[in-house]
Each structure stands twice: as structure tokens, then as C-alpha cells.
Coordinates of C-alpha atoms and ligand atoms in Angstrom, one line a residue:
M1 CA 20.6 -24.0 -17.4
G2 CA 21.1 -20.3 -17.0
L3 CA 19.1 -18.4 -14.5
H4 CA 17.3 -15.8 -16.6
N5 CA 14.6 -13.6 -15.3
T6 CA 12.5 -14.3 -18.4
S7 CA 9.4 -16.3 -19.0
H8 CA 9.4 -20.0 -19.5
P9 CA 6.3 -20.8 -21.5
G10 CA 4.4 -23.8 -20.3
K11 CA 6.5 -24.3 -17.2
A12 CA 4.4 -23.2 -14.3
G13 CA 6.4 -21.8 -11.4
L14 CA 9.4 -20.8 -13.5
E15 CA 7.9 -17.7 -14.9
E16 CA 9.4 -15.3 -12.4
L17 CA 12.7 -15.9 -10.7
V18 CA 12.4 -12.8 -8.6
P19 CA 10.1 -13.6 -5.7
S20 CA 6.8 -11.8 -5.5
R21 CA 5.4 -13.1 -2.2
Y22 CA 6.6 -13.4 1.3
A23 CA 4.8 -15.0 4.2
V24 CA 4.9 -14.0 7.9
R25 CA 3.0 -15.4 10.8
I26 CA 1.6 -13.2 13.6
G27 CA 0.4 -15.5 16.3
E28 CA -2.6 -17.3 14.8
I29 CA -2.8 -14.9 11.9
D30 CA -1.3 -15.8 8.5
V31 CA 0.1 -12.8 6.5
L32 CA 1.2 -12.9 2.9
V33 CA 2.9 -9.9 1.3
V34 CA 2.3 -9.9 -2.5
S35 CA 4.0 -7.5 -4.8
D36 CA 1.9 -5.7 -7.4
G37 CA 5.1 -4.6 -9.2
V38 CA 6.7 -1.2 -9.2
L39 CA 5.6 2.3 -10.2
P40 CA 8.4 4.6 -11.5
L41 CA 7.8 8.3 -10.6
P42 CA 9.8 11.5 -10.8
T43 CA 12.0 11.8 -7.7
E44 CA 10.4 15.2 -6.8
M45 CA 7.4 13.1 -5.5
L46 CA 9.6 11.9 -2.6
G47 CA 9.6 15.3 -1.0
H48 CA 8.3 18.3 -2.9
N49 CA 9.1 20.7 0.0
A50 CA 12.7 19.5 0.2
D51 CA 15.7 21.3 -1.2
P52 CA 16.5 19.5 -4.6
A53 CA 20.1 19.1 -3.5
A54 CA 19.0 17.3 -0.3
R55 CA 16.8 15.1 -2.4
A56 CA 19.6 14.2 -4.7
A57 CA 21.9 13.6 -1.7
W58 CA 19.4 11.1 -0.2
L59 CA 19.2 9.2 -3.6
G60 CA 22.9 9.2 -3.9
D61 CA 23.4 7.9 -0.4
M62 CA 20.9 5.1 -1.2
F63 CA 22.7 4.2 -4.4
L64 CA 19.6 5.0 -6.4
P65 CA 19.3 6.7 -9.8
A66 CA 18.8 10.5 -9.7
D67 CA 16.0 10.8 -12.3
A68 CA 13.2 8.3 -11.3
F69 CA 12.3 6.4 -8.2
D70 CA 10.6 3.0 -8.3
W71 CA 7.8 2.8 -5.8
S72 CA 7.1 -0.7 -4.7
L73 CA 3.5 -1.7 -4.6
N74 CA 2.9 -4.2 -1.7
V75 CA -0.5 -5.8 -1.1
V76 CA -1.2 -8.0 1.9
L77 CA -3.4 -11.0 2.3
V78 CA -4.4 -12.0 5.8
R79 CA -6.1 -15.1 7.1
S80 CA -7.6 -14.9 10.6
G81 CA -10.4 -17.1 12.0
D82 CA -12.7 -17.9 9.0
R83 CA -11.9 -14.7 7.2
T84 CA -9.6 -14.2 4.2
I85 CA -8.8 -10.5 3.9
L86 CA -7.2 -8.6 1.1
I87 CA -5.6 -5.3 2.3
D88 CA -5.6 -3.0 -0.8
A89 CA -5.7 -4.2 -4.3
G90 CA -2.8 -2.8 -6.3
L91 CA -2.8 -0.5 -9.3
G92 CA -4.6 -2.5 -12.0
L93 CA -4.3 -1.2 -15.5
D94 CA -4.4 2.4 -16.7
P95 CA -3.5 2.5 -20.4
N96 CA -3.3 6.3 -20.2
L97 CA -0.5 6.3 -17.7
N98 CA 1.7 3.7 -19.3
L99 CA 2.8 1.8 -16.1
P100 CA 3.4 -1.7 -17.4
R101 CA 5.5 -2.9 -14.5
A102 CA 2.6 -2.4 -12.0
G103 CA -0.7 -4.2 -11.9
Q104 CA 0.7 -7.7 -11.4
L105 CA -1.5 -8.6 -8.3
V106 CA -4.1 -10.9 -9.9
K107 CA -1.5 -12.9 -11.8
R108 CA 0.6 -13.2 -8.7
L109 CA -2.3 -14.2 -6.4
D110 CA -3.1 -16.9 -9.0
S111 CA 0.4 -18.2 -9.0
A112 CA 0.3 -18.3 -5.2
G113 CA -2.8 -20.5 -5.4
I114 CA -5.0 -17.9 -3.9
D115 CA -8.5 -18.1 -5.4
L116 CA -10.2 -14.6 -5.5
A117 CA -13.5 -16.4 -4.5
S118 CA -11.9 -17.2 -1.2
V119 CA -11.5 -13.6 -0.2
T120 CA -14.3 -12.7 2.3
D121 CA -13.2 -9.1 3.0
V122 CA -11.2 -6.3 1.4
V123 CA -9.8 -3.5 3.5
L124 CA -8.9 -0.3 1.7
T125 CA -6.4 2.0 3.3
H126 CA -7.7 4.7 1.0
L127 CA -9.1 5.2 -2.5
H128 CA -6.1 6.1 -4.5
M129 CA -5.8 4.2 -7.8
D130 CA -2.7 2.3 -6.7
H131 CA -4.7 0.7 -3.9
I132 CA -8.1 0.0 -5.6
G133 CA -7.2 -0.4 -9.3
G134 CA -6.8 -4.2 -9.1
L135 CA -10.5 -4.5 -8.3
L136 CA -11.3 -2.8 -11.6
V137 CA -9.3 -5.1 -13.9
D138 CA -11.5 -6.9 -16.4
G139 CA -13.0 -10.1 -15.0
V140 CA -12.0 -9.6 -11.4
K141 CA -15.4 -8.5 -10.0
D142 CA -16.9 -11.7 -11.5
R143 CA -14.4 -13.8 -9.7
L144 CA -15.1 -12.2 -6.3
R145 CA -17.9 -13.4 -4.0
P146 CA -21.3 -11.7 -4.2
D147 CA -21.2 -11.2 -0.4
L148 CA -17.7 -9.7 -0.4
Q149 CA -17.4 -6.9 2.2
I150 CA -15.2 -3.9 1.5
H151 CA -14.2 -2.0 4.6
V152 CA -13.2 1.7 4.1
S153 CA -13.5 4.7 6.4
A154 CA -16.6 6.9 6.1
A155 CA -14.3 9.9 5.9
E156 CA -12.6 8.5 2.8
V157 CA -15.9 7.8 1.0
K158 CA -17.1 11.4 1.8
F159 CA -13.8 12.9 0.6
W160 CA -14.1 11.4 -2.9
E161 CA -17.5 13.0 -3.4
S162 CA -15.6 16.2 -4.0
P163 CA -11.9 15.6 -3.6
D164 CA -9.5 18.5 -2.8
F165 CA -6.3 18.2 -4.9
T166 CA -4.9 21.7 -4.1
H167 CA -2.1 20.5 -1.8
V168 CA -0.9 17.5 -3.8
H169 CA 2.1 17.6 -6.2
M170 CA 1.6 14.8 -8.7
P171 CA 2.8 14.2 -12.2
Q172 CA 0.6 15.4 -15.0
G173 CA -2.4 13.2 -15.7
F174 CA -2.4 11.7 -12.2
P175 CA -5.1 13.8 -10.6
D176 CA -7.6 13.1 -13.4
A177 CA -6.7 9.4 -13.4
L178 CA -7.1 9.2 -9.6
K179 CA -10.5 11.0 -9.7
A180 CA -11.8 8.8 -12.5
T181 CA -10.6 5.6 -10.9
A182 CA -12.2 6.4 -7.5
K183 CA -15.5 7.3 -9.2
R184 CA -15.5 4.1 -11.2
F185 CA -14.7 2.1 -8.0
M186 CA -17.7 3.7 -6.2
E187 CA -20.0 2.9 -9.1
E188 CA -18.8 -0.7 -9.3
Y189 CA -18.6 -1.6 -5.6
R190 CA -20.9 0.8 -3.7
S191 CA -23.2 -2.0 -2.5
H192 CA -20.2 -4.0 -1.0
L193 CA -19.0 -1.1 1.1
R194 CA -19.0 -1.3 4.9
Q195 CA -18.0 2.1 6.3
F196 CA -16.4 2.7 9.7
D197 CA -15.8 5.9 11.6
E198 CA -12.6 5.5 13.6
Q199 CA -11.9 1.8 13.7
Y200 CA -13.3 -1.6 13.0
E201 CA -12.3 -5.2 13.9
V202 CA -12.6 -7.1 10.6
A203 CA -11.6 -10.5 12.1
P204 CA -10.0 -11.6 15.4
G205 CA -6.9 -9.5 15.9
V206 CA -7.3 -7.6 12.6
V207 CA -8.3 -3.9 13.3
V208 CA -8.4 -1.2 10.7
R209 CA -8.0 2.3 12.1
R210 CA -8.3 5.7 10.5
T211 CA -5.3 8.0 10.7
G212 CA -6.1 10.7 8.1
G213 CA -3.3 12.7 6.7
H214 CA -2.4 11.2 3.3
T215 CA -6.1 11.4 2.6
P216 CA -8.8 12.4 5.2
G217 CA -9.9 8.8 5.5
H218 CA -6.5 7.1 5.2
S219 CA -6.3 4.1 7.5
V220 CA -3.8 1.6 8.8
V221 CA -4.4 -2.1 9.7
R222 CA -3.1 -3.4 13.1
L223 CA -2.6 -7.1 13.5
A224 CA -2.2 -8.6 17.0
S225 CA -2.2 -12.3 18.0
G226 CA -0.4 -14.4 20.6
G227 CA 1.8 -11.5 21.7
D228 CA 3.0 -10.8 18.1
R229 CA 2.1 -7.5 16.3
L230 CA 2.3 -6.2 12.8
T231 CA 1.1 -2.9 11.3
F232 CA 0.3 -2.4 7.6
A233 CA 0.8 1.3 7.3
G234 CA -0.6 1.9 3.8
D235 CA 0.8 5.3 2.6
A236 CA 1.6 6.7 6.1
V237 CA 5.3 5.8 5.6
F238 CA 7.5 5.9 2.5
A239 CA 11.1 4.8 2.0
V240 CA 12.4 8.3 2.5
G241 CA 10.2 8.9 5.5
F242 CA 12.6 7.4 8.1
D243 CA 15.4 9.8 7.3
H244 CA 13.1 12.7 6.4
P245 CA 9.7 12.2 8.1
D246 CA 9.0 15.9 7.4
W247 CA 9.3 15.7 3.6
Y248 CA 5.9 16.1 1.9
N249 CA 5.1 13.2 -0.4
G250 CA 3.5 14.4 -3.7
F251 CA 0.4 12.3 -3.2
E252 CA -0.5 13.6 0.2
H253 CA -3.7 15.7 0.2
D254 CA -2.9 17.2 3.6
P255 CA 0.9 17.0 3.8
E256 CA 1.3 18.7 7.2
E257 CA -1.1 16.3 8.8
A258 CA 0.4 13.4 6.9
A259 CA 3.9 14.3 8.4
R260 CA 2.3 14.4 11.9
V261 CA 0.6 11.0 11.3
R262 CA 3.9 9.6 10.1
V263 CA 6.0 10.7 13.1
R264 CA 3.3 9.6 15.5
L265 CA 3.1 6.1 13.9
L266 CA 6.9 5.6 13.6
T267 CA 7.4 6.7 17.2
E268 CA 4.7 4.2 18.3
L269 CA 6.1 1.4 16.2
A270 CA 9.7 2.0 17.5
A271 CA 8.3 1.8 21.1
T272 CA 6.4 -1.4 20.6
G273 CA 9.0 -3.1 18.4
E274 CA 6.3 -4.6 16.3
Q275 CA 6.7 -5.4 12.6
L276 CA 5.9 -2.9 9.9
V277 CA 4.7 -3.5 6.3
A278 CA 3.8 -0.6 4.0
T279 CA 2.6 -0.3 0.5
H280 CA 5.6 1.6 -1.0
L281 CA 8.5 0.3 1.1
P282 CA 10.8 -2.0 -0.9
F283 CA 9.4 -5.5 -1.2
P284 CA 8.7 -7.5 1.0
S285 CA 8.7 -4.4 3.2
V286 CA 8.8 -6.4 6.4
G287 CA 10.9 -4.8 9.1
R288 CA 11.0 -2.8 12.3
V289 CA 11.5 0.9 13.2
A290 CA 14.3 2.3 15.4
V291 CA 14.6 5.8 16.7
D292 CA 17.9 7.5 15.7
G293 CA 18.1 10.9 17.3
D294 CA 15.5 13.2 15.6
V295 CA 14.9 10.7 12.8
F296 CA 14.1 7.0 12.4
R297 CA 15.9 4.0 11.0
W298 CA 14.3 1.2 8.9
V299 CA 15.5 -2.2 10.1
P300 CA 14.6 -4.8 7.5
A301 CA 13.6 -8.3 8.8
F302 CA 16.1 -11.1 8.1
W303 CA 14.4 -13.3 5.5
D304 CA 13.3 -16.5 7.1
Y305 CA 13.1 -19.5 4.7
Ligands
LIG1 ZN1 -0.1 4.6 -2.6

């Protein structure tokens, strides 16, 4: 039998030969990274304040195509104590933006045997479409528990009441899509929101902490148990951010502050040696950070089967 990355109708488990989930254990906490797919965007988004030649050189050095960059979309499911916590929810579906390779989360949670009704909490790093859209897919809300708690920083909720898009650098159509999705999310899920100011412990060893920068209420999730630590950095760190932490990502609403947040976080993670997972690092995005002179180095974890 040839190994084709194609569908095998009627044969459960053979539908995708590229893996879409990866499990890690942090002390007593179970962590599952699930891929929501990829989101191709113009390479300018990687650093709109960078010299185009420097951007092209980075892509060339990484053996990546020059015209478009595939952003990974990683979502994390965490089990700690009696809580099952979904951290972010993927892109969902936006027919206007034609992003067919993203929005795989629900299908992939199903194939991992994760029942949406088992999720007790959702933590949202911020309210951009690629982090909340999965909750707006048809039928998803009906499968979630009526007592589901959705944790998000108060600053993030406030920001989306009148969002400032003057410092972003997004492809055409994105600002409107992001505003519309955040608005729809607030309408659908307002009664589930549990807002925090600076940080909140969702479950034993699972702390969500506001960083600001990418959006004013952007937050990261710190996991700590039995001497092990892992940080889910949301959109504080991108693939290019180790070599060029000062490049402004097109989706950052306050790029200068986002760069400061990135450097602070990467410096801290390099010092602690803890594991890092981030939304847009290449799947499964589990690795560590090293300091290399003025910049950083991404050290991917060795896969452990
Ligand atoms: Zn994002």
C-alpha cells in the first residue's frame, strides 16, 4: 500500500497521515497540542518595519518560499485536576477570506477522541479571529457545556468595544473580518465570560497572565507542576521573532510594546529553560529558547514517541 496523504473513506484513523496532535506532560498536567491547520499570508506580515531584502534573506536562509508564509495554527488542550481547558480555538470558517487549510480544530479534536462537552474552561489569549473562530463554527456552541467558563482579560474585552487598527499592517479584508468575528463572539458568548485583570489561576498550576502588546489584553498561559514548566505564548512570539525580535508583525496593534513583550518573555524563557508552545510556531511548536548574542535561538524538542 502506498502512503498517500489523501483521505481513505470509511477507514477511521487513516484520514490524515500527517500528525495533527502531540502530547506533552508537565508534572501532573496533561498537555495536547492540536493543529488547526495553516494560514498562508503575504511575507510582509512577518516584519512590516523590516527591509524587504532582509525579509527575503531570512526566508531564503530558512528554505522557505519568497511569496507567502504559512502560519501554523496551534491550539492547546490542558487537563489539570478536574478541569479540561481549551487554550484558544483556532480560526473556524470565514468564507470571505478563502482559508481552506485552516479551521481543522473541531474535526481533529473529534479524531483525538476529545468530546467538546468535556471542556470545562476555555482560555483566550486574545480575541483575534484565528484564536476564537472555532467557537463560532456551526453546531459547536450546542456541543459545549452550558456552564462553560471562558477566561479572557478585562483589557481585551474593553479593547474590542472600539478597537484601534491604526498601527496594524494586515492584508485587505482582515480588519473587517477580525472586527466582525470579535463582535459575533461577544454576542454569542458574553454570558460565559470570566474576566481577569492581570492574572488568574484556572486550575492547579495553570495560570493565565496578561502581557499586552499584540493586543492590549493579550495573555500567555504558564503551566507549572512537579518542577516542570511550559508557557503557551499565544501571539507574543512568531517563527521570525527569535532571529528578529524587533520586527513588527502585521497583526500587532501596538508593535513597539509587542516587541518589548517578546524580548522580555524570550529572555525569561531562556533563563528558566522551560518549554515553549506558541500559536504560530511550526507544529507541534514544542521547544525551548536559547540566547544567542543579541538574538534568540529556537531549540525544537526531540519528538518523544
Ligand atoms: Zn494569531
